[in-house]
Amino acid sequence: MKSISILGSTGSIGCNTLKVVEHLQDIRVVAMAAGRNVVKFAEQIAAFKPHIVSCVDEKCADELERELHRLNAVIPSIETGDTGLVGGAKQ
């Protein structure tokens, strides 16, 4: 199974990439990053269950965690800003 990271998962290219991943059986999303669309991002996280995610800032991370709790989703490691994008690549 191949592992991938999706940057900009809530944007049009990210959403289309995730649709492709849904149809393929041999790809696992291990990391995701998004901006401020917390509701959509939380839904994606609940569906794909990545190990690590990154969003813009701490406020966004707090909102994301609350939304994931609301969805009863597994909460991955949540990073923020550039550190989250770079740190996630090393995992």
Coordinates of N, CA, C and O in Angstrom, one line a residue:
M1 N 0.8 -1.2 0.0 CA 0.0 0.0 0.0 C 0.9 1.2 0.0 O 1.8 1.3 0.8
K2 N 0.5 2.2 -0.8 CA 1.3 3.5 -0.9 C 0.7 4.4 0.1 O -0.5 4.5 0.3
S3 N 1.6 5.3 0.7 CA 1.1 6.3 1.6 C 1.4 7.7 1.0 O 2.4 7.9 0.3
I4 N 0.4 8.6 1.1 CA 0.5 9.9 0.6 C 0.1 11.0 1.6 O -0.6 10.7 2.6
S5 N 0.6 12.2 1.4 CA 0.2 13.4 2.1 C -0.6 14.3 1.2 O -0.2 14.4 0.0
I6 N -1.6 14.9 1.7 CA -2.5 15.8 0.9 C -2.3 17.2 1.5 O -2.7 17.5 2.6
L7 N -1.7 18.1 0.7 CA -1.6 19.5 1.1 C -2.8 20.3 0.4 O -3.0 20.1 -0.8
G8 N -3.5 21.1 1.2 CA -4.6 21.9 0.6 C -5.8 20.9 0.4 O -6.5 21.0 -0.6
S9 N -6.1 20.1 1.4 CA -7.1 19.0 1.2 C -8.5 19.6 1.0 O -9.3 18.9 0.4
T10 N -8.8 20.8 1.5 CA -10.1 21.3 1.3 C -10.3 22.1 0.1 O -11.4 22.5 -0.3
G11 N -9.3 22.4 -0.7 CA -9.3 23.1 -1.9 C -9.8 22.2 -3.0 O -10.0 21.0 -2.9
S12 N -10.0 22.7 -4.2 CA -10.6 21.9 -5.3 C -9.6 20.8 -5.7 O -10.1 19.6 -5.9
I13 N -8.3 21.0 -5.8 CA -7.4 19.9 -6.2 C -7.3 18.9 -5.1 O -7.4 17.7 -5.3
G14 N -7.3 19.3 -3.8 CA -7.3 18.4 -2.7 C -8.5 17.5 -2.7 O -8.4 16.3 -2.5
C15 N -9.7 18.2 -2.8 CA -10.9 17.4 -2.8 C -11.0 16.4 -3.9 O -11.4 15.2 -3.7
N16 N -10.5 16.8 -5.1 CA -10.5 15.9 -6.3 C -9.5 14.7 -6.0 O -9.8 13.6 -6.4
T17 N -8.4 15.0 -5.5 CA -7.4 14.0 -5.1 C -8.0 13.0 -4.2 O -7.8 11.8 -4.3
L18 N -8.7 13.5 -3.2 CA -9.3 12.6 -2.2 C -10.4 11.7 -2.8 O -10.6 10.5 -2.5
K19 N -11.1 12.2 -3.8 CA -12.1 11.4 -4.5 C -11.4 10.3 -5.3 O -11.9 9.1 -5.3
V20 N -10.3 10.6 -5.9 CA -9.5 9.5 -6.6 C -9.0 8.5 -5.6 O -9.1 7.3 -5.8
V21 N -8.5 8.9 -4.4 CA -8.0 8.0 -3.4 C -9.2 7.1 -2.9 O -9.0 5.9 -2.7
E22 N -10.4 7.6 -2.8 CA -11.5 6.8 -2.4 C -11.8 5.6 -3.3 O -12.2 4.5 -2.9
H23 N -11.5 5.8 -4.6 CA -11.8 4.8 -5.6 C -10.6 3.8 -5.8 O -10.8 2.7 -6.3
L24 N -9.4 4.2 -5.3 CA -8.3 3.3 -5.4 C -8.1 2.6 -4.0 O -8.3 3.1 -3.0
Q25 N -7.8 1.3 -4.1 CA -7.7 0.5 -2.9 C -6.3 0.4 -2.3 O -6.1 -0.1 -1.2
D26 N -5.3 0.9 -3.0 CA -3.9 0.7 -2.5 C -3.2 2.0 -2.1 O -2.0 2.1 -2.1
I27 N -4.0 3.0 -1.7 CA -3.4 4.3 -1.2 C -4.0 4.7 0.1 O -5.2 4.6 0.4
R28 N -3.1 5.0 1.0 CA -3.5 5.4 2.4 C -3.0 6.9 2.6 O -1.9 7.3 2.3
V29 N -3.9 7.7 3.0 CA -3.6 9.1 3.4 C -3.1 9.2 4.8 O -3.8 8.9 5.7
V30 N -1.8 9.5 4.9 CA -1.2 9.5 6.3 C -1.1 10.9 6.9 O -0.9 11.1 8.1
A31 N -1.1 11.9 6.0 CA -1.0 13.3 6.5 C -1.9 14.2 5.6 O -2.0 14.0 4.4
M32 N -2.5 15.2 6.2 CA -3.3 16.2 5.5 C -3.0 17.6 6.1 O -2.8 17.7 7.3
A33 N -3.2 18.6 5.2 CA -3.0 20.0 5.6 C -4.1 20.8 4.9 O -4.5 20.5 3.8
A34 N -4.7 21.8 5.7 CA -5.7 22.6 5.1 C -5.6 24.0 5.8 O -4.9 24.2 6.8
G35 N -6.3 24.9 5.2 CA -6.3 26.3 5.8 C -7.4 26.4 6.9 O -7.2 25.8 8.0
R36 N -8.4 27.2 6.6 CA -9.4 27.5 7.7 C -10.8 26.9 7.5 O -11.7 27.2 8.3
N37 N -10.9 26.0 6.6 CA -12.3 25.4 6.4 C -12.4 24.2 7.3 O -12.2 23.0 6.9
V38 N -12.6 24.5 8.6 CA -12.5 23.5 9.6 C -13.6 22.4 9.5 O -13.3 21.2 9.7
V39 N -14.8 22.7 9.1 CA -15.9 21.7 9.0 C -15.5 20.7 8.0 O -15.6 19.5 8.2
K40 N -15.1 21.2 6.8 CA -14.8 20.3 5.7 C -13.6 19.4 6.0 O -13.5 18.2 5.8
F41 N -12.6 20.1 6.6 CA -11.3 19.4 7.0 C -11.6 18.3 8.0 O -11.1 17.2 7.9
A42 N -12.5 18.6 9.0 CA -12.8 17.6 10.0 C -13.5 16.4 9.4 O -13.2 15.2 9.7
E43 N -14.4 16.6 8.4 CA -15.1 15.6 7.7 C -14.1 14.7 6.9 O -14.2 13.5 6.9
Q44 N -13.1 15.3 6.3 CA -12.1 14.6 5.6 C -11.2 13.7 6.5 O -10.9 12.6 6.3
I45 N -10.9 14.3 7.7 CA -10.1 13.6 8.7 C -10.8 12.4 9.2 O -10.3 11.3 9.3
A46 N -12.1 12.6 9.4 CA -12.9 11.5 9.9 C -13.0 10.4 8.9 O -13.0 9.2 9.2
A47 N -13.0 10.7 7.6 CA -13.2 9.7 6.6 C -11.8 9.0 6.3 O -11.8 7.8 6.0
F48 N -10.7 9.7 6.3 CA -9.5 9.1 5.8 C -8.5 8.8 7.0 O -7.5 8.1 6.8
K49 N -8.8 9.2 8.2 CA -8.0 8.9 9.4 C -6.5 9.0 9.2 O -5.7 8.0 9.5
P50 N -6.0 10.2 8.9 CA -4.5 10.4 8.8 C -3.9 10.4 10.1 O -4.6 10.6 11.2
H51 N -2.6 10.1 10.2 CA -1.9 10.1 11.5 C -1.6 11.5 12.0 O -1.5 11.7 13.2
I52 N -1.4 12.4 11.0 CA -1.0 13.8 11.4 C -1.7 14.8 10.5 O -1.9 14.5 9.3
V53 N -2.2 15.9 11.0 CA -2.8 16.9 10.2 C -2.2 18.3 10.6 O -1.7 18.5 11.7
S54 N -2.4 19.2 9.7 CA -1.9 20.6 10.0 C -2.9 21.6 9.5 O -3.5 21.5 8.4
C55 N -3.1 22.6 10.3 CA -3.9 23.8 9.9 C -3.2 25.1 10.2 O -2.1 25.1 10.7
V56 N -3.8 26.2 9.9 CA -3.1 27.5 9.9 C -2.5 27.9 11.2 O -1.4 28.3 11.3
D57 N -3.3 27.8 12.3 CA -2.9 28.4 13.6 C -3.6 27.7 14.8 O -4.4 26.7 14.5
E58 N -3.3 28.1 16.0 CA -3.8 27.4 17.2 C -5.3 27.5 17.3 O -6.0 26.6 17.7
K59 N -5.8 28.7 16.9 CA -7.3 28.9 16.9 C -8.0 27.9 16.0 O -9.0 27.2 16.4
C60 N -7.4 27.7 14.8 CA -8.0 26.7 13.9 C -7.8 25.3 14.5 O -8.7 24.5 14.3
A61 N -6.7 25.0 15.1 CA -6.5 23.7 15.7 C -7.5 23.4 16.8 O -8.0 22.3 16.9
D62 N -7.8 24.4 17.6 CA -8.8 24.2 18.7 C -10.2 23.9 18.1 O -10.9 23.1 18.5
E63 N -10.5 24.7 17.0 CA -11.8 24.5 16.4 C -11.9 23.1 15.7 O -12.9 22.5 15.8
L64 N -10.8 22.7 15.1 CA -10.7 21.4 14.5 C -10.9 20.3 15.5 O -11.7 19.4 15.3
E65 N -10.3 20.4 16.6 CA -10.4 19.4 17.7 C -11.8 19.3 18.2 O -12.4 18.2 18.3
R66 N -12.5 20.4 18.4 CA -13.9 20.4 18.8 C -14.8 19.8 17.7 O -15.7 19.0 18.1
E67 N -14.5 20.1 16.5 CA -15.3 19.5 15.4 C -15.1 18.0 15.3 O -16.1 17.3 15.1
L68 N -13.9 17.6 15.5 CA -13.6 16.1 15.4 C -14.3 15.4 16.6 O -14.9 14.3 16.4
H69 N -14.3 16.0 17.8 CA -15.1 15.5 18.9 C -16.6 15.4 18.6 O -17.2 14.3 18.9
R70 N -17.1 16.4 17.9 CA -18.5 16.4 17.6 C -18.8 15.3 16.6 O -19.9 14.7 16.7
L71 N -17.9 15.0 15.7 CA -18.1 13.9 14.8 C -17.7 12.5 15.3 O -17.9 11.5 14.6
N72 N -17.3 12.5 16.6 CA -16.8 11.2 17.2 C -15.7 10.6 16.4 O -15.7 9.4 16.2
A73 N -14.8 11.4 15.8 CA -13.7 10.9 15.0 C -12.5 10.7 15.8 O -12.3 11.3 16.9
V74 N -11.6 9.8 15.3 CA -10.3 9.7 15.9 C -9.5 11.0 15.7 O -9.5 11.5 14.6
I75 N -8.9 11.5 16.8 CA -8.2 12.7 16.7 C -6.7 12.4 16.4 O -6.0 11.9 17.3
P76 N -6.2 12.9 15.3 CA -4.8 12.7 15.0 C -3.9 13.7 15.6 O -4.5 14.6 16.3
S77 N -2.7 13.6 15.5 CA -1.8 14.7 15.9 C -2.1 15.9 15.1 O -2.1 15.8 13.9
I78 N -2.3 17.0 15.8 CA -2.7 18.3 15.1 C -1.5 19.3 15.2 O -1.2 19.7 16.4
E79 N -0.9 19.7 14.1 CA 0.2 20.7 14.1 C -0.4 21.9 13.5 O -1.5 21.9 12.9
T80 N 0.4 23.0 13.6 CA 0.0 24.3 13.0 C 1.0 25.0 12.2 O 2.2 24.7 12.4
G81 N 0.6 25.8 11.3 CA 1.5 26.7 10.5 C 2.5 25.9 9.7 O 2.4 24.7 9.4
D82 N 3.6 26.6 9.4 CA 4.7 26.0 8.6 C 5.4 24.9 9.3 O 5.8 23.9 8.7
T83 N 5.4 24.9 10.7 CA 6.0 23.8 11.5 C 5.3 22.6 11.2 O 5.8 21.5 11.1
G84 N 3.9 22.7 11.2 CA 3.1 21.5 10.9 C 3.3 20.9 9.5 O 3.4 19.7 9.4
L85 N 3.5 21.8 8.6 CA 3.7 21.3 7.2 C 5.1 20.6 7.1 O 5.2 19.5 6.5
V86 N 6.1 21.2 7.6 CA 7.5 20.6 7.5 C 7.6 19.4 8.5 O 8.2 18.4 8.1
G87 N 7.2 19.6 9.7 CA 7.3 18.5 10.7 C 6.5 17.2 10.2 O 7.0 16.1 10.4
G88 N 5.4 17.4 9.6 CA 4.6 16.3 9.1 C 5.3 15.5 8.1 O 5.1 14.3 8.0
A89 N 6.1 16.2 7.3 CA 6.8 15.5 6.2 C 7.9 14.6 6.7 O 8.3 13.6 6.1
K90 N 8.4 14.8 8.0 CA 9.4 14.0 8.5 C 8.9 12.8 9.2 O 9.7 11.9 9.5
Q91 N 7.6 12.7 9.5 CA 7.0 11.6 10.2 C 7.0 10.3 9.4 O 6.8 10.2 8.3

